[in-house]
Tab-separated table of C-alpha atoms in Angstrom:
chain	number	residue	atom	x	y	z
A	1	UNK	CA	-93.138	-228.196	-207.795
A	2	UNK	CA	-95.550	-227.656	-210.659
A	3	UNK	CA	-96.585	-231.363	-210.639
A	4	UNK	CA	-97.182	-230.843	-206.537
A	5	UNK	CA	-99.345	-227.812	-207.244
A	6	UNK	CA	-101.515	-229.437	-209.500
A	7	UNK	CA	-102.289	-232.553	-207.748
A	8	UNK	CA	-102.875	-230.270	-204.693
A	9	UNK	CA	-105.294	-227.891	-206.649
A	10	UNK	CA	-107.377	-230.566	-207.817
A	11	UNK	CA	-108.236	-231.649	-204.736
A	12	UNK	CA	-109.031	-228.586	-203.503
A	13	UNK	CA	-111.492	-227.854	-206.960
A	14	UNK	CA	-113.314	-231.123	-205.941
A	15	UNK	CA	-113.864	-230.655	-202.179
A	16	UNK	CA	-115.053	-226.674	-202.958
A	17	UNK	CA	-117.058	-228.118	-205.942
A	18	UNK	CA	-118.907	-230.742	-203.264
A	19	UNK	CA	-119.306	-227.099	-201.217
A	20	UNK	CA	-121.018	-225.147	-204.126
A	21	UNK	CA	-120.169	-226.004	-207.785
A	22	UNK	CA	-119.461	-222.674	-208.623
A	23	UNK	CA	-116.538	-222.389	-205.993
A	24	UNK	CA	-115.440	-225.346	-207.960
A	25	UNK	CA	-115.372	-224.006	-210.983
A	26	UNK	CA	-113.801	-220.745	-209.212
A	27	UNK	CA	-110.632	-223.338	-208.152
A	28	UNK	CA	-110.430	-224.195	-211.167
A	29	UNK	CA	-109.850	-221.214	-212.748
A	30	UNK	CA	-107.208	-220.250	-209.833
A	31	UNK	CA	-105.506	-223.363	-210.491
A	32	UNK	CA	-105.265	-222.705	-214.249
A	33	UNK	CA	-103.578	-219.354	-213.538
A	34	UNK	CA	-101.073	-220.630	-211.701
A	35	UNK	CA	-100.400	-223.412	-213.840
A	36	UNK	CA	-99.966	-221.247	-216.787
A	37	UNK	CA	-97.656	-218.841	-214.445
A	38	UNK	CA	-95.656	-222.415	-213.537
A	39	UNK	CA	-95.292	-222.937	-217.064
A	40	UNK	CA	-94.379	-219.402	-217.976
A	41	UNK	CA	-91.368	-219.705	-215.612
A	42	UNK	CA	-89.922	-223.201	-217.099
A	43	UNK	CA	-90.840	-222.671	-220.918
A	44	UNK	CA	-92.660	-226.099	-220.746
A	45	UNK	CA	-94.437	-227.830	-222.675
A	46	UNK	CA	-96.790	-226.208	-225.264
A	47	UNK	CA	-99.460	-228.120	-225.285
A	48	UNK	CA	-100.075	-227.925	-221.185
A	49	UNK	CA	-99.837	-224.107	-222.012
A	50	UNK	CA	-102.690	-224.056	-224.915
A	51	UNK	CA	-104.589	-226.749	-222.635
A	52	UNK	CA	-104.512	-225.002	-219.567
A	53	UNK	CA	-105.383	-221.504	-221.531
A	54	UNK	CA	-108.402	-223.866	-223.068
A	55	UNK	CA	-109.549	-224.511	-219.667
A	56	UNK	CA	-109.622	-220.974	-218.420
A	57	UNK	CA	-111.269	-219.813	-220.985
A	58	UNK	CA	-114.120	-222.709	-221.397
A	59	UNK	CA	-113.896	-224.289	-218.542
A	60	UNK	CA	-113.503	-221.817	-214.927
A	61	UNK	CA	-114.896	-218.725	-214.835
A	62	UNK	CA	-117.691	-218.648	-217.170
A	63	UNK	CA	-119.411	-221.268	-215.703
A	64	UNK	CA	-118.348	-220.289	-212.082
A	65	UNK	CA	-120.463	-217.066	-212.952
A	66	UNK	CA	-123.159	-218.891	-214.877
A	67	UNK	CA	-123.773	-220.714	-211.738
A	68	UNK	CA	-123.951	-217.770	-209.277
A	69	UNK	CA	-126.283	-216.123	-211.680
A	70	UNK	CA	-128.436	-218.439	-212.330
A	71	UNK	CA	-128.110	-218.033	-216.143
A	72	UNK	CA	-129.658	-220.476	-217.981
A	73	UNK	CA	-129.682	-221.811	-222.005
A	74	UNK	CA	-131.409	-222.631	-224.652
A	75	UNK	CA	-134.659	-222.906	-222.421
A	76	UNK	CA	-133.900	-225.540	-220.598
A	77	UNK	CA	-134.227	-223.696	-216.920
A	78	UNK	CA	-132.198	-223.577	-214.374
A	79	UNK	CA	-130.086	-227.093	-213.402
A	80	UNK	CA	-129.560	-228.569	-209.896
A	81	UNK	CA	-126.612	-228.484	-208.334
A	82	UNK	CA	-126.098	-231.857	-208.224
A	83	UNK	CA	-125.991	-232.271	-211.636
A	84	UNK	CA	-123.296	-229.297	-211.870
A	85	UNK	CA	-121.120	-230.759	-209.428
A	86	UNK	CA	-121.155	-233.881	-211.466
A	87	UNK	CA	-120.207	-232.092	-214.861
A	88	UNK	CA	-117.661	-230.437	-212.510
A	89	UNK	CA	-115.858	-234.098	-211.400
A	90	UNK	CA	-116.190	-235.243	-215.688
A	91	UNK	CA	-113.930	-232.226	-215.952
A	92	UNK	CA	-111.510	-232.502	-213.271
A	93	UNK	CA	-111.069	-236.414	-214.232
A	94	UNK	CA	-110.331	-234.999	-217.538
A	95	UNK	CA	-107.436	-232.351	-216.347
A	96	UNK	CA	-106.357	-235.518	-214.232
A	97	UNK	CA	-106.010	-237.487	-217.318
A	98	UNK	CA	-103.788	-235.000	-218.891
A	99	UNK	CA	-101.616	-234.405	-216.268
A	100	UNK	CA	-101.068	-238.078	-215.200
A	101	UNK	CA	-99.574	-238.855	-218.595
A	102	UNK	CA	-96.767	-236.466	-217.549
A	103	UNK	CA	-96.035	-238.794	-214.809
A	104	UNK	CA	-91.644	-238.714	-215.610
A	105	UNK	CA	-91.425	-235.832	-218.189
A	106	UNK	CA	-89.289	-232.942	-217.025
A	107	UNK	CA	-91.034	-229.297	-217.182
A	108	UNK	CA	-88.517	-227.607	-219.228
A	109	UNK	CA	-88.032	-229.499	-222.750
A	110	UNK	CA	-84.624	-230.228	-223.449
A	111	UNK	CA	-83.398	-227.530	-226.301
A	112	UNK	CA	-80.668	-228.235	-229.080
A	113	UNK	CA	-81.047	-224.979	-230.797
A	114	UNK	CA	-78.108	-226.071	-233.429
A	115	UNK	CA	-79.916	-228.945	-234.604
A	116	UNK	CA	-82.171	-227.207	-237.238
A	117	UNK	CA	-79.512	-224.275	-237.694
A	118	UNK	CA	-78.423	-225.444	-241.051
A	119	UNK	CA	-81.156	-226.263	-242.308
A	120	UNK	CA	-83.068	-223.379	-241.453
A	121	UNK	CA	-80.233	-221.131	-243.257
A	122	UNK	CA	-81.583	-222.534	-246.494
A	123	UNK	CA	-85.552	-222.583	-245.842
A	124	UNK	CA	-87.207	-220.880	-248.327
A	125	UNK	CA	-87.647	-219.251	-251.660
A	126	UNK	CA	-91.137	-221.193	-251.626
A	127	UNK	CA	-93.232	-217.758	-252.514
A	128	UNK	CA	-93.710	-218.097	-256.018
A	129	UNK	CA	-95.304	-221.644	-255.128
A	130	UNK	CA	-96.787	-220.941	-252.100
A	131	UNK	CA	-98.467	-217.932	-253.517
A	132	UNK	CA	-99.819	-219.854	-256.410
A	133	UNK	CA	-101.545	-222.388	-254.135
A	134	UNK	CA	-103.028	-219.658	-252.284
A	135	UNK	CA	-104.700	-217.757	-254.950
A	136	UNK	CA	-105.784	-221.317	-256.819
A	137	UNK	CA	-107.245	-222.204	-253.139
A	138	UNK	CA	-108.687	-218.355	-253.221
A	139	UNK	CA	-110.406	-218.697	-256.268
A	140	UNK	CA	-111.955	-221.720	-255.505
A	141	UNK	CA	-114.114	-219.884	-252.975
A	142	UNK	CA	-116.114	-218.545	-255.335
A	143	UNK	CA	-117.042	-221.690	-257.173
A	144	UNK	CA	-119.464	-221.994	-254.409
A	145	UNK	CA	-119.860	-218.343	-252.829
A	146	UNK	CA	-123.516	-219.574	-251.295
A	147	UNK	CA	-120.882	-221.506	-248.925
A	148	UNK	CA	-118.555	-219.033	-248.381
A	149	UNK	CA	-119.908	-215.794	-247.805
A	150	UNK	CA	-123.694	-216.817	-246.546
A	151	UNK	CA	-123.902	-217.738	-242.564
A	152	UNK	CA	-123.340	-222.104	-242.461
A	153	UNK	CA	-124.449	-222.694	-245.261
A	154	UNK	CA	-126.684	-222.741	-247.652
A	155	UNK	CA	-130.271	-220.091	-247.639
A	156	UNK	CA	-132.926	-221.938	-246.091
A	157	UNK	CA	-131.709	-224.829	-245.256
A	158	UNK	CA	-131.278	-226.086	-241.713
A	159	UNK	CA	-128.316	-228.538	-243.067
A	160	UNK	CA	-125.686	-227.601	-246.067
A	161	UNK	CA	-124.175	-230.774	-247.774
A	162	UNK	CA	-120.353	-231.797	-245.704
A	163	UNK	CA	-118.842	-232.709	-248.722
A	164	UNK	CA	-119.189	-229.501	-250.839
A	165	UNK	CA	-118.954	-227.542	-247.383
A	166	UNK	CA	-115.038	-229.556	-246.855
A	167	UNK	CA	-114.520	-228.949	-250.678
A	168	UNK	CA	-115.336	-225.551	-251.380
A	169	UNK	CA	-115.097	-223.932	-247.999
A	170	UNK	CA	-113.453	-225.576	-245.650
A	171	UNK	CA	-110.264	-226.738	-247.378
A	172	UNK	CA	-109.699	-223.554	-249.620
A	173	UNK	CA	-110.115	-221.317	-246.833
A	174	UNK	CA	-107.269	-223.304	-245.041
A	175	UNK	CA	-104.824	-223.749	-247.761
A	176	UNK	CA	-104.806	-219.766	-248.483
A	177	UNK	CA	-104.422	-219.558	-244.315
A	178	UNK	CA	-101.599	-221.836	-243.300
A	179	UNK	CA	-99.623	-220.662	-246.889
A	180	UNK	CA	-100.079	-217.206	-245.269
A	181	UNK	CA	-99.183	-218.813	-242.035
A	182	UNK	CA	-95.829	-220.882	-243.948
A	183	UNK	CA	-94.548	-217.312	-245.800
A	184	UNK	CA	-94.800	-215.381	-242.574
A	185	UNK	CA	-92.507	-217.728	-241.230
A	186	UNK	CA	-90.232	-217.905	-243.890
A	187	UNK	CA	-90.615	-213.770	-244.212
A	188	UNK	CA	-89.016	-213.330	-240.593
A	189	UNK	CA	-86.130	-215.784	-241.733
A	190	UNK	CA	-85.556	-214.196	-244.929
A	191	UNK	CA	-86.093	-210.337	-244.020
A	192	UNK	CA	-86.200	-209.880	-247.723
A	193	UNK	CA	-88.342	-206.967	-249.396
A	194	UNK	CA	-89.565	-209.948	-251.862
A	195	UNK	CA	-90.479	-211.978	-248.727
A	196	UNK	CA	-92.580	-209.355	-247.090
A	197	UNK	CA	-94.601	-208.642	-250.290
A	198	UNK	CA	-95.569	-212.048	-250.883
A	199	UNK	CA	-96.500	-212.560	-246.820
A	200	UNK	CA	-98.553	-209.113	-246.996
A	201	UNK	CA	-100.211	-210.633	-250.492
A	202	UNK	CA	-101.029	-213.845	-248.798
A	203	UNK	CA	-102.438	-211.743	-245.614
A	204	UNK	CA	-104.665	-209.796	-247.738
A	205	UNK	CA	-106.120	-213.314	-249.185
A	206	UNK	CA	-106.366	-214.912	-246.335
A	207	UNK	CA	-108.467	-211.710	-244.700
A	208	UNK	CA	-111.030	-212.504	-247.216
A	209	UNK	CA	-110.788	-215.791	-246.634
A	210	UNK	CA	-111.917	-216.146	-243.053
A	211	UNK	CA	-114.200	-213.591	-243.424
A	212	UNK	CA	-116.514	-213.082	-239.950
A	213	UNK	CA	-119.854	-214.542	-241.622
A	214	UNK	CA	-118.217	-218.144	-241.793
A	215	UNK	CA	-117.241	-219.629	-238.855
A	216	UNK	CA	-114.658	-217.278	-238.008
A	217	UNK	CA	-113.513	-218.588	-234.863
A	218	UNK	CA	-112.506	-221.753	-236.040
A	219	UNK	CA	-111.046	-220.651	-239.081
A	220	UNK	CA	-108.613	-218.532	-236.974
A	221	UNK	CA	-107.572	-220.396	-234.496
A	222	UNK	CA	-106.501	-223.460	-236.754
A	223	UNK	CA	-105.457	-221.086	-239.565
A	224	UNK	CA	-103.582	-217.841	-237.164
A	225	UNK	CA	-102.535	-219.643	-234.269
A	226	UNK	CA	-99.859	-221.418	-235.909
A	227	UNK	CA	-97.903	-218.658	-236.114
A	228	UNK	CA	-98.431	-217.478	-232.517
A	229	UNK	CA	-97.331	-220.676	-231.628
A	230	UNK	CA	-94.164	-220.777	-233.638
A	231	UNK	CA	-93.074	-216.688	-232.556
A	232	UNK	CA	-94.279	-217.177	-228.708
A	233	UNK	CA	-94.256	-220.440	-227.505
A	234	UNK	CA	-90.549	-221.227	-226.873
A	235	UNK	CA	-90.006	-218.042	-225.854
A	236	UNK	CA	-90.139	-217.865	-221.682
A	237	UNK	CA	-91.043	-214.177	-221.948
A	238	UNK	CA	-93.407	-214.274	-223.972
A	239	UNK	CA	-95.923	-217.192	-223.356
A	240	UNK	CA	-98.292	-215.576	-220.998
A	241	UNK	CA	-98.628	-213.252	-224.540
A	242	UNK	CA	-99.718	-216.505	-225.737
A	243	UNK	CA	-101.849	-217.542	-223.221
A	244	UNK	CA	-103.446	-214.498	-222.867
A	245	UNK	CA	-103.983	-214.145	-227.053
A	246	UNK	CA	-105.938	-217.234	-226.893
A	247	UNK	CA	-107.933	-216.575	-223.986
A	248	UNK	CA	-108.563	-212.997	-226.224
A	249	UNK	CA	-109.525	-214.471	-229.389
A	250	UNK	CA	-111.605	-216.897	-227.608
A	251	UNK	CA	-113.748	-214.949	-225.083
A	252	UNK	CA	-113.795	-211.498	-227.002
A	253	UNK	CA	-112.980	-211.756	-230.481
A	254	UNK	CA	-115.152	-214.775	-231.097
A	255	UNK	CA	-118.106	-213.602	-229.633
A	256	UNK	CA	-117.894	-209.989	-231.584
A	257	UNK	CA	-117.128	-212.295	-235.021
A	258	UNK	CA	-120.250	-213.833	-234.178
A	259	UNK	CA	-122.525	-210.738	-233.598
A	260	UNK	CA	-121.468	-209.770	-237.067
A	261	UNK	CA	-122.397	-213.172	-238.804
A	262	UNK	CA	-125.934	-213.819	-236.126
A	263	UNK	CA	-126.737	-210.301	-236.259
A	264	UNK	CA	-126.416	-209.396	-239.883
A	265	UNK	CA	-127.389	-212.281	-240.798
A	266	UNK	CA	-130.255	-213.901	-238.792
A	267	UNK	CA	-131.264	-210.853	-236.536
A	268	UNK	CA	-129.655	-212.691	-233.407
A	269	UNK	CA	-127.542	-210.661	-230.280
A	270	UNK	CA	-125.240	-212.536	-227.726
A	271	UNK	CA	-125.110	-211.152	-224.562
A	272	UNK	CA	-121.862	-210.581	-223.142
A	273	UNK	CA	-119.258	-212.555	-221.757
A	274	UNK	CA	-119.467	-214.717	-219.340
A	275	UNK	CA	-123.258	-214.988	-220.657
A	276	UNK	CA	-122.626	-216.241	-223.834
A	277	UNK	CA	-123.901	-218.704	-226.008
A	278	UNK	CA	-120.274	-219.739	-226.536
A	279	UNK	CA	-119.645	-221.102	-223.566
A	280	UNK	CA	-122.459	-222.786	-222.673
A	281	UNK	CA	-120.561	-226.353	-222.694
A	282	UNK	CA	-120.723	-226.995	-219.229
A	283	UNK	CA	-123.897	-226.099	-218.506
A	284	UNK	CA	-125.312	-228.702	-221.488
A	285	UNK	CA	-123.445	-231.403	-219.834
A	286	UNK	CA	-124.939	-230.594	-216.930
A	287	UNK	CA	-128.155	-231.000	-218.628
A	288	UNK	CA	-127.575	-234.241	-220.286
A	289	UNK	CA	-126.554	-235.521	-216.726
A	290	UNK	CA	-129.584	-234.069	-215.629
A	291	UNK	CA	-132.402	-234.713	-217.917
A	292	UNK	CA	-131.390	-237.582	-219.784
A	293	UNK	CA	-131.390	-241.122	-218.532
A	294	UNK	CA	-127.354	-242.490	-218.248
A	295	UNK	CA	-127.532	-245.152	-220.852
A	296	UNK	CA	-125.105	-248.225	-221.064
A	297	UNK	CA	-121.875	-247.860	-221.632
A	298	UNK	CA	-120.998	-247.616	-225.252
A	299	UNK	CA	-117.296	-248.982	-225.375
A	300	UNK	CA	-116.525	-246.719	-227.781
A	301	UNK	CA	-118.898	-246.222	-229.981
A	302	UNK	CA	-120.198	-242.413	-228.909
A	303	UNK	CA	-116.576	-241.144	-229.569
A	304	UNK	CA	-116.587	-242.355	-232.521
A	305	UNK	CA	-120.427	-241.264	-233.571
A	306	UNK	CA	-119.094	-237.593	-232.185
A	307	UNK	CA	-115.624	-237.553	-234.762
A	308	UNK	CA	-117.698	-238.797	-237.476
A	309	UNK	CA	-120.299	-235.852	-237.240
A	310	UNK	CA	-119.330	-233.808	-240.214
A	311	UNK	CA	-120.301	-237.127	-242.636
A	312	UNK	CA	-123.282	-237.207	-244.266
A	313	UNK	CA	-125.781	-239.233	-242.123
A	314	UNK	CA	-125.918	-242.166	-244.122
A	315	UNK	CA	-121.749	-242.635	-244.064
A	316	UNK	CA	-121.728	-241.535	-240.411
A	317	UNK	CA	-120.556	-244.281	-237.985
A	318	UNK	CA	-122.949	-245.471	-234.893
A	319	UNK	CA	-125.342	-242.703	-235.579
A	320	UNK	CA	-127.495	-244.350	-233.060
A	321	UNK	CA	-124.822	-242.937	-230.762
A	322	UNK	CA	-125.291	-239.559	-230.773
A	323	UNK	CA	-126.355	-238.087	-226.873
A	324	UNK	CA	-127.257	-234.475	-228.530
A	325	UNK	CA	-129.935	-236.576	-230.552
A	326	UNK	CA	-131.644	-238.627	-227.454
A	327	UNK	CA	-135.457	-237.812	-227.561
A	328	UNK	CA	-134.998	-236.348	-223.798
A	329	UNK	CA	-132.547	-234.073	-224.884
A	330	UNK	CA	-134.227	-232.887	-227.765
A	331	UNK	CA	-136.994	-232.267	-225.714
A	332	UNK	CA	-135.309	-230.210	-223.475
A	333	UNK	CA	-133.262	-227.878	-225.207
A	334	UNK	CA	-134.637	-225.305	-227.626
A	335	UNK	CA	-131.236	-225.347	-229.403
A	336	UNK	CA	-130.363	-228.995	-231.313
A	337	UNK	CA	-126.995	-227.712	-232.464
A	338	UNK	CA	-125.302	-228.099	-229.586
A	339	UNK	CA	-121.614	-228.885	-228.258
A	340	UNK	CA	-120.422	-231.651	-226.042
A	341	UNK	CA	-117.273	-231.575	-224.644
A	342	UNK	CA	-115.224	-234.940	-225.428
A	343	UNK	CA	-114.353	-235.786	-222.413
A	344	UNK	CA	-117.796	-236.392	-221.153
A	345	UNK	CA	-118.552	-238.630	-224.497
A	346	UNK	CA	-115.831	-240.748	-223.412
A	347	UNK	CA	-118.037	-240.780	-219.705
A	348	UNK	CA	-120.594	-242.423	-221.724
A	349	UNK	CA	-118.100	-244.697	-222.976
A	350	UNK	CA	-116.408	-246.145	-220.155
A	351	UNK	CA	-118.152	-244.646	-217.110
A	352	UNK	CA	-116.010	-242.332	-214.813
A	353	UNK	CA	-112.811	-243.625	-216.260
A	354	UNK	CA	-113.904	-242.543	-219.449
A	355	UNK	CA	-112.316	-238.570	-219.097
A	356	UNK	CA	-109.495	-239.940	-217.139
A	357	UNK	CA	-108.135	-242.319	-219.746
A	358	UNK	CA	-109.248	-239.871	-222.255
A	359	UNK	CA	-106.700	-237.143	-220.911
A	360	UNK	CA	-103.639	-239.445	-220.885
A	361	UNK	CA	-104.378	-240.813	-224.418
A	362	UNK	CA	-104.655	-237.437	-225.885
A	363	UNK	CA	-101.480	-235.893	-223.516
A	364	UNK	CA	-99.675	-239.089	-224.408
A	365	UNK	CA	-100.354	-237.855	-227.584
A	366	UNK	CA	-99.314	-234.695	-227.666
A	367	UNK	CA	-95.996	-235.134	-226.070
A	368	UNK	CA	-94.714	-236.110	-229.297
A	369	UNK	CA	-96.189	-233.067	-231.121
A	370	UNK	CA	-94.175	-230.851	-228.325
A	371	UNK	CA	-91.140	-232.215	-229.594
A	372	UNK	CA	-91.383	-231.405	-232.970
A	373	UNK	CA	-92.290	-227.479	-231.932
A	374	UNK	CA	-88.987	-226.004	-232.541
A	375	UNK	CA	-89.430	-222.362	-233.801
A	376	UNK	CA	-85.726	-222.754	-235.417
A	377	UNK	CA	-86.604	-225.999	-237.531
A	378	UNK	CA	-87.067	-225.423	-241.514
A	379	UNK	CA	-90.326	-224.739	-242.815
A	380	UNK	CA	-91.911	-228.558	-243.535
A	381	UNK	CA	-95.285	-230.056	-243.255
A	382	UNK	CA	-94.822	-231.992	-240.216
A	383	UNK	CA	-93.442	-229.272	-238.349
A	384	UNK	CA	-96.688	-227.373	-239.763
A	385	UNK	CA	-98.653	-229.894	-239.013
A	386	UNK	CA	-97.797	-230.366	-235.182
A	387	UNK	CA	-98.850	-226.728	-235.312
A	388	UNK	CA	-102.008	-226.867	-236.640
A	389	UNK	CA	-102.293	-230.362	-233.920
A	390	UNK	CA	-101.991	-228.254	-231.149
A	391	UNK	CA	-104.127	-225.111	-232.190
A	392	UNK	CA	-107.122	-227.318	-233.287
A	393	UNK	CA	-107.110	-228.411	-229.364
A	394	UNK	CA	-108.738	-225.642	-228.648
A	395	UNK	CA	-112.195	-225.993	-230.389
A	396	UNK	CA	-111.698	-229.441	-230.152
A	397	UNK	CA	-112.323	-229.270	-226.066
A	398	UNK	CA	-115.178	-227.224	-226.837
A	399	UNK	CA	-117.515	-229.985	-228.727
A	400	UNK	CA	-116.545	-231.398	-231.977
A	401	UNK	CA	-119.245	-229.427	-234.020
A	402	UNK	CA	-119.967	-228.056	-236.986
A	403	UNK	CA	-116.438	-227.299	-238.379
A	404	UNK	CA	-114.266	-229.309	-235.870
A	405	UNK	CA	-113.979	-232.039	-237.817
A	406	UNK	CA	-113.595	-230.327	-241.078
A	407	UNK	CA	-111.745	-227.598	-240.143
A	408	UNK	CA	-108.908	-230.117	-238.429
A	409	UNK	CA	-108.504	-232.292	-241.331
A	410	UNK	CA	-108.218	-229.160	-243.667
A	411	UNK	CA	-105.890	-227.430	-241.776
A	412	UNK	CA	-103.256	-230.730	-241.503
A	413	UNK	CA	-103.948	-231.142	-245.643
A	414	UNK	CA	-102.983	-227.298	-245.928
A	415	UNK	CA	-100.201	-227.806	-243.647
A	416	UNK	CA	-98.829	-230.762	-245.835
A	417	UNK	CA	-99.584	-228.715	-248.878
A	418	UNK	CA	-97.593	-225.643	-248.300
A	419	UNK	CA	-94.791	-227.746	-245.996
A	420	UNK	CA	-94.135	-230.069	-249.295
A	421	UNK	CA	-93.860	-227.067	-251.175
A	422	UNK	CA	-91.763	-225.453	-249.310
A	423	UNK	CA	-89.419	-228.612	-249.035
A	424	UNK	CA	-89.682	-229.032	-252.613
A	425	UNK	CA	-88.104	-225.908	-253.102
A	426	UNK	CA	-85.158	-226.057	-250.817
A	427	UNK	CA	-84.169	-229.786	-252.454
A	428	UNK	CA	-84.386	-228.397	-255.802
A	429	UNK	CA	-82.196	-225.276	-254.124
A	430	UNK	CA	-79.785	-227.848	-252.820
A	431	UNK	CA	-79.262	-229.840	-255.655
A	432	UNK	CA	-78.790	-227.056	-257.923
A	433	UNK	CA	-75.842	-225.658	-255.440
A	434	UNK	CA	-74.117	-229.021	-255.919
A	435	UNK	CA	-71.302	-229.894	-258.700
A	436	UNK	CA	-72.216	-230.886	-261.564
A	437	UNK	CA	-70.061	-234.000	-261.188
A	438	UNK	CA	-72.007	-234.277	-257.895
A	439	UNK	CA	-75.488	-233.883	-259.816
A	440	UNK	CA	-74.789	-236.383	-263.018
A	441	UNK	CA	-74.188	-238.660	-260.235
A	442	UNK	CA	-77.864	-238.302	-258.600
A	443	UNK	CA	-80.797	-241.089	-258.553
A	444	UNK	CA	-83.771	-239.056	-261.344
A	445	UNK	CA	-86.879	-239.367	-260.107
């Protein structure tokens, strides 16, 4: 039924998006509903859920309104609609992609709630070490506070150094988050007075950590959502909570976070939603379609330019390849820091099969992180790690800028870091709790 629904709302977004892009863009958003309401029913998988919260948020009714307004960005003027329709198609190719690689899969995941049951039992005395790591990665903020506590980077410069940004931002920030993030979990297991103290310690850290001046949005949705994920997204009852939580954080929370950081900092105001900077992705696809020549196809080589845009420009692959650095576009937007979504990189690529193959690679994908989201399994870094997977999705569909990249690879490093704690601890638990017949008899390492 679900499957049906789908196939039968995107054709429906594409005929109303040859009518008038922004009744497109309006199917689109109705579709998304329902999908999510579809999901909510048959507790499936988690990643459709986050995806199709992504494209509600992004993707539907901002630019539906854009459109009827005539709002336009970064001085570029209003578009045609010829050009929006075609951003439209990039995107429903893309949604296509995704849901084609569910071709087989049944809605509802099969559940073995048992399986992690014993294991769970023991998860966790890991606060003394997990605590530890979070202060060390705490304190390492302040090596370089110019990076941590100043808006992007570094005063008066248009471009901070990566490296030192990943080192002493990035990384720290998300080690003291996803230890908060790993003791929260492991606080509702335990129910301990001990357990509670050291999650509240780690949430008072990790406050200061993702302070509002430094890329806040990103910072919380691959640091917080994690734990959304693992209280809400199994549960049938409660995933529109999670739904809806994204869609919150996304198109309210982020744009308050960044009047903070733009207006205390640079003198900058956002209008407010749907007329926000923030989701202006559409509409600079649109543009690029628009007012920059289609050049050949790179086979490739733009996808991997775009995941190689935190390096520094010397180590950065095919920089050559880089559509948000074409001459045209340049010369067309006042704004050079802008987003592209990924989908319409891979367009570039490989022509209109680009966002279609790109969807089933990256559901293909994730259907193996859905299976190892199982809010009963002990506390370890792949299980933390499939987290972090699916809640970096979300900025990841908007344009891999600025702290994508960064932000992704930190958050998988923290995961690893307080999941091999964690794990650490329960072996050394186990092995203590064994004979000491049992123990003598053990390989040392």
């Amino acid at each position: 039924m679900r499957t049906l629904t789908f196939w039968s709302g995107i054709v429906c977004c594409f005929l109303c998006g040859l009518v008038d892009p922004a009744w497109g863009y309006a199917a689109v958003f109705v579709l998304s509903l329902v999908q999510l309401a579809l999901l909510g029913s048959s507790g499936g998988s988690v990643f459709l859920l986050i995806h199709y919260a992504t494209m509600l948020t992004y993707f539907s009714l901002a630019p539906a309104m854009q459109i009827a307004n005539d709002v336009d960005f970064w001085e570029t003027g209003v578009l045609t609609t010829a050009s929006q329709a075609q951003a439209l198609v990039l995107l429903l190719l893309y949604m296509a992609g995704v849901e084609a690689a569910r071709f087989g899969m049944p809605d509802a995941p099969v559940h073995r709630p048992g399986l992690y049951h014993a294991r769970a039992v023991g998860v966790a005395h890991p606060f003394l070490l997990l605590l530890s790591c979070s202060f060390a990665a705490f304190a390492t903020l302040f090596i370089r506070p110019d990076l941590n506590f100043v808006a992007r980077g570094i005063p008066g410069e248009d471009d901070s150094v990566p490296i030192d940004f990943i080192v002493y931002s990035t990384l720290p920030k998300l080690v003291v988050l996803m230890c908060f993030v790993a003791l929260a979990i492991h606080a509702f297991r335990r129910r301990t007075p001990w357990a509670w103290a050291s999650a509240g310690l780690a949430l008072a850290l990790a406050a200061v950590a993702a302070n509002p001046v430094n890329t806040a949005r990103q910072i919380l949705l691959i640091g917080l959502l994690p734990l959304f994920i693992h209280a809400l997204a199994r549960q049938r009852h409660w995933r529109w909570a999670l739904a809806g939580l994204i869609f919150g954080a996304i198109a309210a929370l982020g744009p308050v976070l960044n009047l903070f950081s733009r207006g205390s900092v640079w003198g900058e105001g956002l209008t407010t939603f749907p007329f926000s900077q923030d989701f202006d992705a559409m509409f600079v696809v649109a543009g690029i379609l628009e007012r920059a020549p289609i050049p050949d196809l790179g086979w490739g080589r733009y996808l991997l330019s775009a995941f190689s845009f935190f390096l520094p420009r010397d180590l950065k692959m095919f920089p050559d390849f880089d559509p948000l650095g074409w001459s045209a576009i340049l010369g067309n937007f006042s704004q050079s820091n802008l987003s592209l979504p990924p989908f319409t990189t891979a367009y570039f690529d490989f022509g209109l099969m680009g966002p279609l193959l790109l969807g089933i690679a990256i559901s293909a994908g994730f259907r193996l992180v859905d299976k190892a989201i199982d809010p009963h399994r002990a506390l370890s870094g792949s299980y933390l790690s499939a987290l972090v997977l699916l809640s970096a999705y979300v900025p990841f569909m908007r344009g891999p800028i600025l702290g994508w990249g960064p932000f992704a690879a930190s958050g998988l490093i923290a995961a690893v870091i307080a999941g091999a704690l964690s794990a650490r601890s329960r072996r050394m638990r186990r092995v203590r709790a064994l004979p000491p017949t049992v123990r003598r008899d053990l390989p040392t390492p």
